[in-house]
Amino acid sequence: MKPVKLLTLILYVFAFTSSFMAEAADTTKSVSRGSQIILQKHGGRYPNKRPNAPSRQIIVCAYDGDAITMSFVLPEGLCDIYITDLNTGQTILYNVDSSDLSAVFIVGDIEESSIEVITEYGNSYSGILSDEEI
């Protein structure tokens, strides 16, 4: 009887946490004004090293219609932030220091744009921002 209860508990915990993971994955889609996305890691210094623990770094990118605020969980040194307008292909480069764990820069009104962050430590993060409703 105890193994059945334990198995039921494990399945319940798994089902409960997987719904949170599904919601977190949806945040990488295009966002509207006044909302935010979490940038996804897509490269780093040691991409082939095994075993590889997941990064604890989370970069939240918030666009309020005029400015972008980047929040870092861990400092990664100086960062190059590339914002590319997906309609025109125009790219703007911003340099920020992530040691403050937060950076704000004025970008004005932007259309759907890709954001790529390349850190001093060699890691790369990216996502898509949009000013249209989902």
PDB file of C-alpha atoms in Angstrom:
ATOM      1  CA  MET A   1       0.000   0.000   0.000  1.00  0.00           C
ATOM      2  CA  LYS A   2       2.844   2.419   0.806  1.00  0.00           C
ATOM      3  CA  PRO A   3       4.475   2.130  -2.662  1.00  0.00           C
ATOM      4  CA  VAL A   4       1.177   3.100  -4.298  1.00  0.00           C
ATOM      5  CA  LYS A   5       0.884   6.210  -2.117  1.00  0.00           C
ATOM      6  CA  LEU A   6       4.510   7.141  -2.819  1.00  0.00           C
ATOM      7  CA  LEU A   7       4.021   6.678  -6.559  1.00  0.00           C
ATOM      8  CA  THR A   8       0.843   8.763  -6.454  1.00  0.00           C
ATOM      9  CA  LEU A   9       2.668  11.530  -4.592  1.00  0.00           C
ATOM     10  CA  ILE A  10       5.548  11.523  -7.089  1.00  0.00           C
ATOM     11  CA  LEU A  11       3.162  11.687 -10.048  1.00  0.00           C
ATOM     12  CA  TYR A  12       1.231  14.530  -8.428  1.00  0.00           C
ATOM     13  CA  VAL A  13       4.431  16.541  -7.818  1.00  0.00           C
ATOM     14  CA  PHE A  14       5.596  15.904 -11.371  1.00  0.00           C
ATOM     15  CA  ALA A  15       2.280  16.989 -12.870  1.00  0.00           C
ATOM     16  CA  PHE A  16       2.202  20.115 -10.686  1.00  0.00           C
ATOM     17  CA  THR A  17       5.757  21.227 -11.590  1.00  0.00           C
ATOM     18  CA  SER A  18       5.402  20.439 -15.291  1.00  0.00           C
ATOM     19  CA  SER A  19       2.543  22.958 -15.565  1.00  0.00           C
ATOM     20  CA  PHE A  20       4.910  25.661 -14.254  1.00  0.00           C
ATOM     21  CA  MET A  21       7.549  24.665 -16.792  1.00  0.00           C
ATOM     22  CA  ALA A  22       5.008  24.948 -19.602  1.00  0.00           C
ATOM     23  CA  GLU A  23       4.087  28.462 -18.449  1.00  0.00           C
ATOM     24  CA  ALA A  24       7.774  29.458 -18.281  1.00  0.00           C
ATOM     25  CA  ALA A  25       8.349  28.216 -21.831  1.00  0.00           C
ATOM     26  CA  ASP A  26       5.490  30.390 -23.107  1.00  0.00           C
ATOM     27  CA  THR A  27       7.239  33.559 -21.867  1.00  0.00           C
ATOM     28  CA  THR A  28       9.772  33.371 -24.723  1.00  0.00           C
ATOM     29  CA  LYS A  29       7.138  34.283 -27.340  1.00  0.00           C
ATOM     30  CA  SER A  30       6.636  37.806 -28.579  1.00  0.00           C
ATOM     31  CA  VAL A  31       5.380  40.159 -25.906  1.00  0.00           C
ATOM     32  CA  SER A  32       3.288  43.288 -25.878  1.00  0.00           C
ATOM     33  CA  ARG A  33       4.080  46.696 -24.401  1.00  0.00           C
ATOM     34  CA  GLY A  34       4.466  46.695 -20.668  1.00  0.00           C
ATOM     35  CA  SER A  35       5.397  43.019 -20.459  1.00  0.00           C
ATOM     36  CA  GLN A  36       8.564  40.968 -20.298  1.00  0.00           C
ATOM     37  CA  ILE A  37      10.399  37.899 -21.601  1.00  0.00           C
ATOM     38  CA  ILE A  38      13.077  35.633 -20.218  1.00  0.00           C
ATOM     39  CA  LEU A  39      16.075  35.366 -22.538  1.00  0.00           C
ATOM     40  CA  GLN A  40      17.152  31.827 -23.379  1.00  0.00           C
ATOM     41  CA  LYS A  41      20.790  30.717 -23.295  1.00  0.00           C
ATOM     42  CA  HIS A  42      22.005  29.463 -26.645  1.00  0.00           C
ATOM     43  CA  GLY A  43      25.780  29.335 -26.322  1.00  0.00           C
ATOM     44  CA  GLY A  44      28.626  29.525 -23.897  1.00  0.00           C
ATOM     45  CA  ARG A  45      32.300  28.928 -23.240  1.00  0.00           C
ATOM     46  CA  TYR A  46      32.061  25.180 -22.736  1.00  0.00           C
ATOM     47  CA  PRO A  47      29.099  23.929 -24.796  1.00  0.00           C
ATOM     48  CA  ASN A  48      30.402  20.318 -25.094  1.00  0.00           C
ATOM     49  CA  LYS A  49      31.498  19.780 -21.487  1.00  0.00           C
ATOM     50  CA  ARG A  50      29.647  16.849 -19.841  1.00  0.00           C
ATOM     51  CA  PRO A  51      28.099  16.430 -17.314  1.00  0.00           C
ATOM     52  CA  ASN A  52      26.671  19.901 -17.548  1.00  0.00           C
ATOM     53  CA  ALA A  53      24.542  21.451 -14.834  1.00  0.00           C
ATOM     54  CA  PRO A  54      21.922  23.966 -15.982  1.00  0.00           C
ATOM     55  CA  SER A  55      22.854  27.600 -15.643  1.00  0.00           C
ATOM     56  CA  ARG A  56      21.460  29.493 -12.668  1.00  0.00           C
ATOM     57  CA  GLN A  57      21.513  32.694 -14.719  1.00  0.00           C
ATOM     58  CA  ILE A  58      18.141  34.174 -15.624  1.00  0.00           C
ATOM     59  CA  ILE A  59      17.962  37.358 -17.678  1.00  0.00           C
ATOM     60  CA  VAL A  60      14.582  39.077 -17.648  1.00  0.00           C
ATOM     61  CA  CYS A  61      14.064  41.642 -20.381  1.00  0.00           C
ATOM     62  CA  ALA A  62      11.192  44.092 -19.878  1.00  0.00           C
ATOM     63  CA  TYR A  63      10.021  46.607 -22.501  1.00  0.00           C
ATOM     64  CA  ASP A  64       7.691  49.424 -21.411  1.00  0.00           C
ATOM     65  CA  GLY A  65       7.158  51.123 -24.767  1.00  0.00           C
ATOM     66  CA  ASP A  66      10.191  53.412 -24.455  1.00  0.00           C
ATOM     67  CA  ALA A  67      12.931  51.689 -22.448  1.00  0.00           C
ATOM     68  CA  ILE A  68      14.285  48.193 -21.939  1.00  0.00           C
ATOM     69  CA  THR A  69      15.179  46.978 -18.465  1.00  0.00           C
ATOM     70  CA  MET A  70      17.452  43.948 -18.160  1.00  0.00           C
ATOM     71  CA  SER A  71      17.645  42.127 -14.842  1.00  0.00           C
ATOM     72  CA  PHE A  72      20.389  39.576 -14.167  1.00  0.00           C
ATOM     73  CA  VAL A  73      20.386  36.975 -11.393  1.00  0.00           C
ATOM     74  CA  LEU A  74      24.191  36.607 -11.508  1.00  0.00           C
ATOM     75  CA  PRO A  75      26.758  39.171 -12.683  1.00  0.00           C
ATOM     76  CA  GLU A  76      28.502  38.216 -15.938  1.00  0.00           C
ATOM     77  CA  GLY A  77      30.753  41.242 -16.466  1.00  0.00           C
ATOM     78  CA  LEU A  78      30.393  43.646 -19.363  1.00  0.00           C
ATOM     79  CA  CYS A  79      27.655  42.702 -21.823  1.00  0.00           C
ATOM     80  CA  ASP A  80      27.060  43.604 -25.454  1.00  0.00           C
ATOM     81  CA  ILE A  81      23.338  43.837 -26.178  1.00  0.00           C
ATOM     82  CA  TYR A  82      22.308  43.692 -29.824  1.00  0.00           C
ATOM     83  CA  ILE A  83      18.764  44.778 -30.694  1.00  0.00           C
ATOM     84  CA  THR A  84      17.817  43.961 -34.281  1.00  0.00           C
ATOM     85  CA  ASP A  85      14.585  45.195 -35.861  1.00  0.00           C
ATOM     86  CA  LEU A  86      13.229  42.117 -37.648  1.00  0.00           C
ATOM     87  CA  ASN A  87      11.406  44.245 -40.261  1.00  0.00           C
ATOM     88  CA  THR A  88      14.320  46.458 -41.365  1.00  0.00           C
ATOM     89  CA  GLY A  89      17.349  44.456 -40.221  1.00  0.00           C
ATOM     90  CA  GLN A  90      18.776  47.506 -38.427  1.00  0.00           C
ATOM     91  CA  THR A  91      20.908  46.560 -35.407  1.00  0.00           C
ATOM     92  CA  ILE A  92      21.727  48.781 -32.433  1.00  0.00           C
ATOM     93  CA  LEU A  93      24.460  47.887 -29.938  1.00  0.00           C
ATOM     94  CA  TYR A  94      24.320  48.751 -26.234  1.00  0.00           C
ATOM     95  CA  ASN A  95      27.081  48.048 -23.711  1.00  0.00           C
ATOM     96  CA  VAL A  96      26.082  47.466 -20.085  1.00  0.00           C
ATOM     97  CA  ASP A  97      27.746  46.208 -16.933  1.00  0.00           C
ATOM     98  CA  SER A  98      25.829  43.344 -15.369  1.00  0.00           C
ATOM     99  CA  SER A  99      27.550  43.727 -11.979  1.00  0.00           C
ATOM    100  CA  ASP A 100      24.682  46.019 -10.902  1.00  0.00           C
ATOM    101  CA  LEU A 101      22.273  43.138 -11.750  1.00  0.00           C
ATOM    102  CA  SER A 102      20.048  45.634 -13.571  1.00  0.00           C
ATOM    103  CA  ALA A 103      20.433  47.882 -16.612  1.00  0.00           C
ATOM    104  CA  VAL A 104      17.992  50.352 -18.188  1.00  0.00           C
ATOM    105  CA  PHE A 105      18.440  51.881 -21.632  1.00  0.00           C
ATOM    106  CA  ILE A 106      16.170  53.960 -23.858  1.00  0.00           C
ATOM    107  CA  VAL A 107      15.266  52.347 -27.185  1.00  0.00           C
ATOM    108  CA  GLY A 108      12.156  54.323 -28.121  1.00  0.00           C
ATOM    109  CA  ASP A 109       9.279  52.729 -29.998  1.00  0.00           C
ATOM    110  CA  ILE A 110      10.335  49.400 -31.490  1.00  0.00           C
ATOM    111  CA  GLU A 111       8.655  46.882 -33.739  1.00  0.00           C
ATOM    112  CA  GLU A 112       9.246  43.159 -33.418  1.00  0.00           C
ATOM    113  CA  SER A 113      12.934  42.870 -32.525  1.00  0.00           C
ATOM    114  CA  SER A 114      15.396  40.193 -31.582  1.00  0.00           C
ATOM    115  CA  ILE A 115      17.603  40.768 -28.561  1.00  0.00           C
ATOM    116  CA  GLU A 116      20.947  39.042 -28.137  1.00  0.00           C
ATOM    117  CA  VAL A 117      23.130  39.423 -25.047  1.00  0.00           C
ATOM    118  CA  ILE A 118      26.780  38.351 -25.234  1.00  0.00           C
ATOM    119  CA  THR A 119      28.530  38.455 -21.875  1.00  0.00           C
ATOM    120  CA  GLU A 120      32.148  39.015 -20.930  1.00  0.00           C
ATOM    121  CA  TYR A 121      32.193  35.422 -19.623  1.00  0.00           C
ATOM    122  CA  GLY A 122      31.406  34.121 -23.117  1.00  0.00           C
ATOM    123  CA  ASN A 123      27.740  33.228 -22.652  1.00  0.00           C
ATOM    124  CA  SER A 124      25.034  34.180 -25.134  1.00  0.00           C
ATOM    125  CA  TYR A 125      21.299  34.721 -24.504  1.00  0.00           C
ATOM    126  CA  SER A 126      18.527  35.708 -26.913  1.00  0.00           C
ATOM    127  CA  GLY A 127      14.811  36.361 -27.260  1.00  0.00           C
ATOM    128  CA  ILE A 128      12.170  38.204 -29.311  1.00  0.00           C
ATOM    129  CA  LEU A 129      10.413  41.417 -28.226  1.00  0.00           C
ATOM    130  CA  SER A 130       7.338  42.829 -29.909  1.00  0.00           C
ATOM    131  CA  ASP A 131       4.991  45.759 -29.294  1.00  0.00           C
ATOM    132  CA  GLU A 132       1.955  43.925 -30.701  1.00  0.00           C
ATOM    133  CA  GLU A 133      -0.636  42.010 -28.735  1.00  0.00           C
ATOM    134  CA  ILE A 134      -0.156  38.238 -28.639  1.00  0.00           C
TER     135      ILE A 134
END
